[in-house]
PDB file of C-alpha atoms in Angstrom:
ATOM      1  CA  UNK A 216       0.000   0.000   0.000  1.00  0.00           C
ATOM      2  CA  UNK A 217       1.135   3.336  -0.840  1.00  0.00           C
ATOM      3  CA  UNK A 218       2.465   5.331   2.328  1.00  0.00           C
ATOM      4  CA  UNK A 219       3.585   9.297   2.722  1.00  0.00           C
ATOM      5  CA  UNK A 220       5.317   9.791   6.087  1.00  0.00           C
ATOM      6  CA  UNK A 221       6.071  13.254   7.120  1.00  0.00           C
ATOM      7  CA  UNK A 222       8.290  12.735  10.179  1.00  0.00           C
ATOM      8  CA  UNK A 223       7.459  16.417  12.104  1.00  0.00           C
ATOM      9  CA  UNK A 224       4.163  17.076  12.939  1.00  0.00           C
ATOM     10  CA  UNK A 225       5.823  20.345  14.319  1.00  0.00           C
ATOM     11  CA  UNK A 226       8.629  22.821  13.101  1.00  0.00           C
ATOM     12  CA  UNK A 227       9.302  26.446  13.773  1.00  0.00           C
ATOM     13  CA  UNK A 228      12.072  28.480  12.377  1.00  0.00           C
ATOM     14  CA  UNK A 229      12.969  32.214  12.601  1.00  0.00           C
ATOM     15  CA  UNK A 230      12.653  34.419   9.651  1.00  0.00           C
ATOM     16  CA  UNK A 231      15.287  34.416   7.326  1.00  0.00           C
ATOM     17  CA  UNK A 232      16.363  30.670   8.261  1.00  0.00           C
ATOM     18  CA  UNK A 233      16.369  28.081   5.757  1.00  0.00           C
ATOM     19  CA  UNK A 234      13.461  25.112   6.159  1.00  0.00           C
ATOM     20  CA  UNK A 235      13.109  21.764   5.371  1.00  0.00           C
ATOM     21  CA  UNK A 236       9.905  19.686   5.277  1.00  0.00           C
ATOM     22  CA  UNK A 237      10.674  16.410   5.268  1.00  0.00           C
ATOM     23  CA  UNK A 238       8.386  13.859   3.132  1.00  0.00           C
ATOM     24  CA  UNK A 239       9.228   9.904   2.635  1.00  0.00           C
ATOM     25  CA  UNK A 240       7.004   8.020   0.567  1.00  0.00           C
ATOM     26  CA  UNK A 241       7.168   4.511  -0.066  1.00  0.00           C
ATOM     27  CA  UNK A 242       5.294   3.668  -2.844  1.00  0.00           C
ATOM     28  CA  UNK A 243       8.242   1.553  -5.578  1.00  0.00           C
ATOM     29  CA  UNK A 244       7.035   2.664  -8.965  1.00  0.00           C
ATOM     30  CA  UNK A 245       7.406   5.687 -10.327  1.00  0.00           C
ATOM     31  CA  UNK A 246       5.001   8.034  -8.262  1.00  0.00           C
ATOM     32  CA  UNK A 247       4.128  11.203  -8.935  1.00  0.00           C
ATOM     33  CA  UNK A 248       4.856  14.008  -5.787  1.00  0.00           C
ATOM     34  CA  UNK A 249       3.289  17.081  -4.245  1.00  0.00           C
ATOM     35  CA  UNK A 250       3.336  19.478  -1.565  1.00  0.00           C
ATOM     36  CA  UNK A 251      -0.208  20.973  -0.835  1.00  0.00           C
ATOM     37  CA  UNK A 252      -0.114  23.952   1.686  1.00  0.00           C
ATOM     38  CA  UNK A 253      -2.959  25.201   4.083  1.00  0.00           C
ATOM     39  CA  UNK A 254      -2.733  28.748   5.253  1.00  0.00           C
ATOM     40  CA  UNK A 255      -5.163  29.488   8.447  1.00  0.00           C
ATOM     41  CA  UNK A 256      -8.793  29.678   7.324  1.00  0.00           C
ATOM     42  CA  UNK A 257      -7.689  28.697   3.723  1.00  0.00           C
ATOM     43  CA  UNK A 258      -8.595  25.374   1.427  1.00  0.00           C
ATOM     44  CA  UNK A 259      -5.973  23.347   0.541  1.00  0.00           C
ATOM     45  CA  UNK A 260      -3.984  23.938  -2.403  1.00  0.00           C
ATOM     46  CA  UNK A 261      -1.254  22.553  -4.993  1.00  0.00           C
ATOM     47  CA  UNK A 262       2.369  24.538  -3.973  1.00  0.00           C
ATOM     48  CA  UNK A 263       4.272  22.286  -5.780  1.00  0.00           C
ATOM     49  CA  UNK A 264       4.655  19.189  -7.655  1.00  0.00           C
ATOM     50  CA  UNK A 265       7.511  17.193  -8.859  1.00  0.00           C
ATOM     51  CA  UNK A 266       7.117  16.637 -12.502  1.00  0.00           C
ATOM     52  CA  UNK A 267       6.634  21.098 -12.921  1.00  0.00           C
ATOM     53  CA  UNK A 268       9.999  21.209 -11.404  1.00  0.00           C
ATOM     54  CA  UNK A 269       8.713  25.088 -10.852  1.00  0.00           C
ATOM     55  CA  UNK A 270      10.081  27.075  -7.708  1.00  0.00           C
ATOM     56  CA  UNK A 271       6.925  28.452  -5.732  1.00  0.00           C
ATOM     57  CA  UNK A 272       7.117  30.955  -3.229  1.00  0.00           C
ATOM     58  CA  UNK A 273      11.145  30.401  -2.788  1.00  0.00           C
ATOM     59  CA  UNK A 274       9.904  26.451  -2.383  1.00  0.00           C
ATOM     60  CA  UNK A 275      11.908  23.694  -4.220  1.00  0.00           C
ATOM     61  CA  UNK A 276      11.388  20.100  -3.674  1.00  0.00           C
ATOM     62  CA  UNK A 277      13.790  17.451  -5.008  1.00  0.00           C
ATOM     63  CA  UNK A 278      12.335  13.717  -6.143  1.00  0.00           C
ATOM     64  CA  UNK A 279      15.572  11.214  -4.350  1.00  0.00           C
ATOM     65  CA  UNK A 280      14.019   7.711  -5.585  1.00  0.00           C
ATOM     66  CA  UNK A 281      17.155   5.881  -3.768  1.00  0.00           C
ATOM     67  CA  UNK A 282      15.853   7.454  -0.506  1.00  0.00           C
ATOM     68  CA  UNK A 283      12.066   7.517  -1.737  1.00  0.00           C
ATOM     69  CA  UNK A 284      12.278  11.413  -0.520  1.00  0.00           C
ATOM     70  CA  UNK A 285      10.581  14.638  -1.823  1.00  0.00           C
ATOM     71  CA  UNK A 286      11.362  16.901   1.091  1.00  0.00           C
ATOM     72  CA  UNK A 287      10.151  20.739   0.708  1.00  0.00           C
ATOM     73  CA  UNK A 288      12.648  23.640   0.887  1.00  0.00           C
ATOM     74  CA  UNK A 289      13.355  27.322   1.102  1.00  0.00           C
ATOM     75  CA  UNK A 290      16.674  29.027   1.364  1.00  0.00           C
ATOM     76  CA  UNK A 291      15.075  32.073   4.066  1.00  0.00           C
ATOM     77  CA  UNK A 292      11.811  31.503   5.572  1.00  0.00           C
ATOM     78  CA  UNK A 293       9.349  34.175   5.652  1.00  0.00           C
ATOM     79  CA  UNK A 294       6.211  34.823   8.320  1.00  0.00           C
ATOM     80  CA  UNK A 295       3.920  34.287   5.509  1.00  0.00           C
ATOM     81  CA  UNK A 296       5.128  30.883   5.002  1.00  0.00           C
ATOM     82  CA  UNK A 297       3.550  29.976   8.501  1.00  0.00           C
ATOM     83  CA  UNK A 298       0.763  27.367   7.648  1.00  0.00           C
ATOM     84  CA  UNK A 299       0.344  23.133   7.218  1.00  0.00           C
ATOM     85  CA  UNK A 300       1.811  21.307   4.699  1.00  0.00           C
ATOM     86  CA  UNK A 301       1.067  18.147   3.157  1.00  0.00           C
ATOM     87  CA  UNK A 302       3.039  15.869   1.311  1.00  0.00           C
ATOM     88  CA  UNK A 303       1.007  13.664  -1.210  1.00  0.00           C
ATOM     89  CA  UNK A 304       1.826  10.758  -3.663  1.00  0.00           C
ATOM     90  CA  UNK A 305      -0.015   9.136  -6.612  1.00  0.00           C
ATOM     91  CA  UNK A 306       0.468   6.650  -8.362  1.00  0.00           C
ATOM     92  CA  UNK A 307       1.996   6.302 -12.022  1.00  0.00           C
ATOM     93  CA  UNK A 308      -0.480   5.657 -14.997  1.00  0.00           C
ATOM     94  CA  UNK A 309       0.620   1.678 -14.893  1.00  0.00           C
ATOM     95  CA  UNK A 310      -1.259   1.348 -11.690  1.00  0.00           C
ATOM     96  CA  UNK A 311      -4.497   1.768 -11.459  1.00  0.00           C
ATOM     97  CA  UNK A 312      -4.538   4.829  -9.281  1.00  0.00           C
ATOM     98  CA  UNK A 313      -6.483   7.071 -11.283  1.00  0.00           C
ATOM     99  CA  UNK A 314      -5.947  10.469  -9.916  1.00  0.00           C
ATOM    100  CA  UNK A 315      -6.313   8.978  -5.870  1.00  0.00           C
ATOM    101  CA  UNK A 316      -3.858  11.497  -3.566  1.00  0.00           C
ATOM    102  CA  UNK A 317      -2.053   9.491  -0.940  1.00  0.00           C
ATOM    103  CA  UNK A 318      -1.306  12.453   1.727  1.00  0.00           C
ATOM    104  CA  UNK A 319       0.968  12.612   4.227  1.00  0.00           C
ATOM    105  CA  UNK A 320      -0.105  13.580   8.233  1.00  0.00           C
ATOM    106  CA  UNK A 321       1.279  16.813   7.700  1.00  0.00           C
ATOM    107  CA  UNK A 322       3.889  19.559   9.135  1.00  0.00           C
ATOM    108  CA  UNK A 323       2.693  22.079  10.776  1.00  0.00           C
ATOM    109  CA  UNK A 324       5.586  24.983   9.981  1.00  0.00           C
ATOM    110  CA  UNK A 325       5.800  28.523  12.301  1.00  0.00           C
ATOM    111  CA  UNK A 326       8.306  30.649  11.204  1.00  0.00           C
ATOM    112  CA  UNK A 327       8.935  33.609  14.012  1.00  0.00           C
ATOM    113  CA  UNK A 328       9.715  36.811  13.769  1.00  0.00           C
TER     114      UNK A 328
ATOM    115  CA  UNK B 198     -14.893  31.261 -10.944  1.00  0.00           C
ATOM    116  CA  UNK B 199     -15.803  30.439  -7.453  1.00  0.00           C
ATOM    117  CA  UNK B 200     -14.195  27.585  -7.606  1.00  0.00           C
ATOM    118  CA  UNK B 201     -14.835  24.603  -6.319  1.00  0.00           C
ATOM    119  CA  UNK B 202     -17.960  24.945  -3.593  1.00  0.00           C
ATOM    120  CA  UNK B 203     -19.092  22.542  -1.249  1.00  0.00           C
ATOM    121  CA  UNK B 204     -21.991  22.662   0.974  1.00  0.00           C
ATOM    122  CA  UNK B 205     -23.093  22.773   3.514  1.00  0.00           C
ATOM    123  CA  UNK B 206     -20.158  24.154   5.540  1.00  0.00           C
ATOM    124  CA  UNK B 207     -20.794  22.957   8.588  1.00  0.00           C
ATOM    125  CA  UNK B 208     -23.291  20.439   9.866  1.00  0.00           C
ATOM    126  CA  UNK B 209     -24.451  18.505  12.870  1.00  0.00           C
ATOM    127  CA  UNK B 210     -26.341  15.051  13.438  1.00  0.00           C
ATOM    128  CA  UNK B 211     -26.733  12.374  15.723  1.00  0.00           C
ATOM    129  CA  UNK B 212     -25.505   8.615  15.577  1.00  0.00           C
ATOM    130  CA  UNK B 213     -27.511   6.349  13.214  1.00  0.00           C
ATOM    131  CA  UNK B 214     -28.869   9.475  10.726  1.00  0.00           C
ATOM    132  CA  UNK B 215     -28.066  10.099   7.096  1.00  0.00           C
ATOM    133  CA  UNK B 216     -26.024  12.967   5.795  1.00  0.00           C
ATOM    134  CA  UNK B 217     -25.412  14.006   2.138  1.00  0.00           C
ATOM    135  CA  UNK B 218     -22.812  16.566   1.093  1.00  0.00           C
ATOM    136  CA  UNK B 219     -22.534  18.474  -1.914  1.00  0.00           C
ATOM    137  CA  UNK B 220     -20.152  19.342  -4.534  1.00  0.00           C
ATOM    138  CA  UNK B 221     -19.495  21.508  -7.537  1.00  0.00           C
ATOM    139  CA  UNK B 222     -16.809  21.333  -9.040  1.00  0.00           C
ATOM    140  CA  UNK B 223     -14.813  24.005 -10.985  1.00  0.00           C
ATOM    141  CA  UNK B 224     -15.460  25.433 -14.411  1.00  0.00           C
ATOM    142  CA  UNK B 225     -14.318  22.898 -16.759  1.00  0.00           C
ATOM    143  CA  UNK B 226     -13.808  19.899 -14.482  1.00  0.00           C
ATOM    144  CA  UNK B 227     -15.239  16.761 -14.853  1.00  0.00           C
ATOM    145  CA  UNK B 228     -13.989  14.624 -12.371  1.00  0.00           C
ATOM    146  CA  UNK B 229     -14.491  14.796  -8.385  1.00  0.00           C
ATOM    147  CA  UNK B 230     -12.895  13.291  -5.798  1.00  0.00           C
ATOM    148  CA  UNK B 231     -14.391  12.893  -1.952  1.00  0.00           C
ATOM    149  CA  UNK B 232     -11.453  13.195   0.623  1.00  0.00           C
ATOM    150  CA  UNK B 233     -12.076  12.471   5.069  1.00  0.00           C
ATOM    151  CA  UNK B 234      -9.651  14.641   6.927  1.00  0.00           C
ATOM    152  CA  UNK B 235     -10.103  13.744  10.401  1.00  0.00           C
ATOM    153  CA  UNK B 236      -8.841  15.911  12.581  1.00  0.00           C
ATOM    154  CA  UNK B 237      -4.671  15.762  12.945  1.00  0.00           C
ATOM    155  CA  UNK B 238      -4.709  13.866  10.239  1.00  0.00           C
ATOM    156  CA  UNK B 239      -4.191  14.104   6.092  1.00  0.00           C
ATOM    157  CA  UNK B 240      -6.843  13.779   4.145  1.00  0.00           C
ATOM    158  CA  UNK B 241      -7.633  10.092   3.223  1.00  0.00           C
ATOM    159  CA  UNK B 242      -9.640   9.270  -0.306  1.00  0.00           C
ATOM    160  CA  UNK B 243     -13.285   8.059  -0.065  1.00  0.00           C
ATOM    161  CA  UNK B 244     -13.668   7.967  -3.994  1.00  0.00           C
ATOM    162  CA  UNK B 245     -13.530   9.384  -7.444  1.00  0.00           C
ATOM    163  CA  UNK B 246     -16.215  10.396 -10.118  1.00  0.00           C
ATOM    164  CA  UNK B 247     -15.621  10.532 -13.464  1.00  0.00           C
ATOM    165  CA  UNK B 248     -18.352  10.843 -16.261  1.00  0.00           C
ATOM    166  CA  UNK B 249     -21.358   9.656 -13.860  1.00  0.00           C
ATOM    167  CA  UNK B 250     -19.913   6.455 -12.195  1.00  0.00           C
ATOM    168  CA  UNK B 251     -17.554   5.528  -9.673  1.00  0.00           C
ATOM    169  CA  UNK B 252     -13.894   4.734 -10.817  1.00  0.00           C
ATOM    170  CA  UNK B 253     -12.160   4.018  -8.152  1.00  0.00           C
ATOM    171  CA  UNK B 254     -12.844   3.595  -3.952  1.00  0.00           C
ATOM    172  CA  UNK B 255     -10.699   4.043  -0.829  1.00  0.00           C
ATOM    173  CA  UNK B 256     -10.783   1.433   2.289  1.00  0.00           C
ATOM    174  CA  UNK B 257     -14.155   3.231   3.214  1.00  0.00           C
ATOM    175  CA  UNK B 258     -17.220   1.204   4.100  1.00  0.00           C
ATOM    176  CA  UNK B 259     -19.967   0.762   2.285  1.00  0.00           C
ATOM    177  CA  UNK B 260     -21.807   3.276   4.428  1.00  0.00           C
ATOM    178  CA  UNK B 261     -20.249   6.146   2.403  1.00  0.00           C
ATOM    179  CA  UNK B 262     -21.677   6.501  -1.270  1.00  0.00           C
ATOM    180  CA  UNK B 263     -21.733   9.040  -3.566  1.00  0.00           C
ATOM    181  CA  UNK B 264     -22.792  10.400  -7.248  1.00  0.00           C
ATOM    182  CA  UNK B 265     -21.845  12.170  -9.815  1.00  0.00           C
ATOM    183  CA  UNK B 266     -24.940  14.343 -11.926  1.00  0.00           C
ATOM    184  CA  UNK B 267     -24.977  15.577 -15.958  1.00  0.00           C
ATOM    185  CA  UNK B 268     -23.566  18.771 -15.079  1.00  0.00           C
ATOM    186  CA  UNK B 269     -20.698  16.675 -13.296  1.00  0.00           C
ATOM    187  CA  UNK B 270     -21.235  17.778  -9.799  1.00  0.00           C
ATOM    188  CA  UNK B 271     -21.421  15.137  -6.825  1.00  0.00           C
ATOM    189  CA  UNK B 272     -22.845  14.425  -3.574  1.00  0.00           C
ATOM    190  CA  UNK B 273     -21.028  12.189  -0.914  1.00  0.00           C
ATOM    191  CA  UNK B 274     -23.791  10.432   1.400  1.00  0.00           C
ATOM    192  CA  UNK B 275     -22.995   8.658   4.887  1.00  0.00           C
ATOM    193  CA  UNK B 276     -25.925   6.574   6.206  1.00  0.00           C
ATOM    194  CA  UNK B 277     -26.075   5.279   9.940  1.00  0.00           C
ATOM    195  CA  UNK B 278     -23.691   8.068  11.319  1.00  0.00           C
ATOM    196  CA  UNK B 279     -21.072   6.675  13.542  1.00  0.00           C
ATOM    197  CA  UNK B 280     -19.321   9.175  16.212  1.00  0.00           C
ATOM    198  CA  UNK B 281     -16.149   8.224  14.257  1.00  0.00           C
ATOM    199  CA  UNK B 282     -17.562   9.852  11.119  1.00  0.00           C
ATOM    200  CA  UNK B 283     -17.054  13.533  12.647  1.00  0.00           C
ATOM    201  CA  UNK B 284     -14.410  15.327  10.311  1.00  0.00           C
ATOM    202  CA  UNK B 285     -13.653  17.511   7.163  1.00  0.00           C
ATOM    203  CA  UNK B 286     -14.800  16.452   4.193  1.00  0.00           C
ATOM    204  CA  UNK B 287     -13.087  17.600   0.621  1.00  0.00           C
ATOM    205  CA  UNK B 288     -14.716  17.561  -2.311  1.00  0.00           C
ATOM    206  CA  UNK B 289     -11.171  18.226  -5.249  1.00  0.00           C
ATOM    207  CA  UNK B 290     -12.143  18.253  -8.759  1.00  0.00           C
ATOM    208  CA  UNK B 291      -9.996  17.786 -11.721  1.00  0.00           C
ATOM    209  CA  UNK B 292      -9.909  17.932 -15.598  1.00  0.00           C
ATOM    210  CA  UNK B 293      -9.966  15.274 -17.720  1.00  0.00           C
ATOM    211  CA  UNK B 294      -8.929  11.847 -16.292  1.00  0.00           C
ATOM    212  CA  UNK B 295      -7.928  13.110 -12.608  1.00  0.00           C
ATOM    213  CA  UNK B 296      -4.460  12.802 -13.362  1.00  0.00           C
ATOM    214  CA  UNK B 297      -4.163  16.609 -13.865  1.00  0.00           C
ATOM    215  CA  UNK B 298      -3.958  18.573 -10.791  1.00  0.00           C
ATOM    216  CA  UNK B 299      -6.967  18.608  -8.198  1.00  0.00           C
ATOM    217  CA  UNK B 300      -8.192  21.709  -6.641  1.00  0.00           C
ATOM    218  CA  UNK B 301      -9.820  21.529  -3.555  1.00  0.00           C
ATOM    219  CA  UNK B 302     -12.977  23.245  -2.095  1.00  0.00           C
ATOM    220  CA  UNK B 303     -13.341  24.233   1.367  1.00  0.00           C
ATOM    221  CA  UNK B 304     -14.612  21.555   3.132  1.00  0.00           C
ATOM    222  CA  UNK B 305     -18.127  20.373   4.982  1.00  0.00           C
ATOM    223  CA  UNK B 306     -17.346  20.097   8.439  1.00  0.00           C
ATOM    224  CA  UNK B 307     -19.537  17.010  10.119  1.00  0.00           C
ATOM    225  CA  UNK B 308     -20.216  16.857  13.703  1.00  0.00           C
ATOM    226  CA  UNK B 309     -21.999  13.461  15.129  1.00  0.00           C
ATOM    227  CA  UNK B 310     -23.011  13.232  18.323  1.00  0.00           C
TER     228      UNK B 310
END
């Protein structure tokens, strides 16, 4: 069964320090990755996803298949980039996934003044 | 374009009742997806609609059913409420197959007492 572990449930950084999300998925095809974010009072929505190799918001994300790894990061954290992130998997087009989003529990990231 | 819209936003029953939820999805979408966020936890897949029918189901019980109308929008219904049922439910739609990205809507928050 596919599996997206996000180790911190937790993290807080100052402004202007670099962050890292961490993300582990497990699934041994060839998945395709994303990081949703949640500001407060906000719907979920795409930041970033593997196969756009686009830099959001300072965010970059790097697919490691040895380590089965897509951790989220940004060189200097900003207050705005306080909010919960999800990591989420799904499955390449040999399975028969269809679009279904395997998410991760979350991080919840604070970054202080 | 509002989006994707779910309604109601919040709502409140007792064990053993019926609830249905509803969906539209955004302009040009024809594929929905029903997602259980519990709360602390990622959001877990219930199912997918494409074109009217259900593609493809989560490890949900048979308790949760949905459907998908003409104009593509969808309704998620939960008969004999269980306490365990309380949580935030997604409605994401998607172009196409699903495999493009999904956009989420805000979420019917269920209460069962």
């Amino acid at each position: 069964a596919q599996r997206v572990t996000q180790p911190e449930k937790l993290l807080s950084v100052f402004k202007g320090a670099p962050v890292e999300l961490k993300c582990n998925y497990s699934y041994s095809g060839s998945p395709e990755l994303f990081w949703y974010v949640q500001y407060s009072r906000q719907r979920l929505q795409l930041l970033l996803r593997h196969i756009s190799r686009e830099s959001i918001k300072g965010f970059t994300a790097d697919l490691n298949k040895g380590e089965t790894s897509f951790h989220l990061k940004k060189p200097f954290a900003q207050e705005e980039d306080s909010a919960m992130y999800y990591c989420a998997q799904r499955a390449d087009a040999g399975g028969t996934s269809y679009g279904k989003l395997t998410f991760g529990q979350g991080t919840i990231l604070t970054v202080h003044p | 374009d509002a989006g994707v819209t779910q309604s109601p936003t919040h709502l409140i029953k007792t064990r053993g009742q019926q609830v249905t939820l509803r969906c539209s999805p955004k302009s040009g979408h024809d594929t929905v997806s029903w997602y259980q966020q519990a709360l602390g936890q990622g959001p877990q897949f219930i199912f997918q609609y494409y074109e009217e029918e259900e593609r493809q189901r989560g490890n949900f019980p048979d308790r949760f059913s949905g459907h998908q109308f003409p104009n593509y929008s969808s309704e998620l219904n939960v008969n004999a409420l269980l306490l365990g049922d309380s949580a935030l439910y997604l409605c994401a739609s998607s172009p196409k197959t699903g495999w493009e990205t999904q956009y989420f809507g805000p979420g019917t928050r269920l209460l069962v007492l």
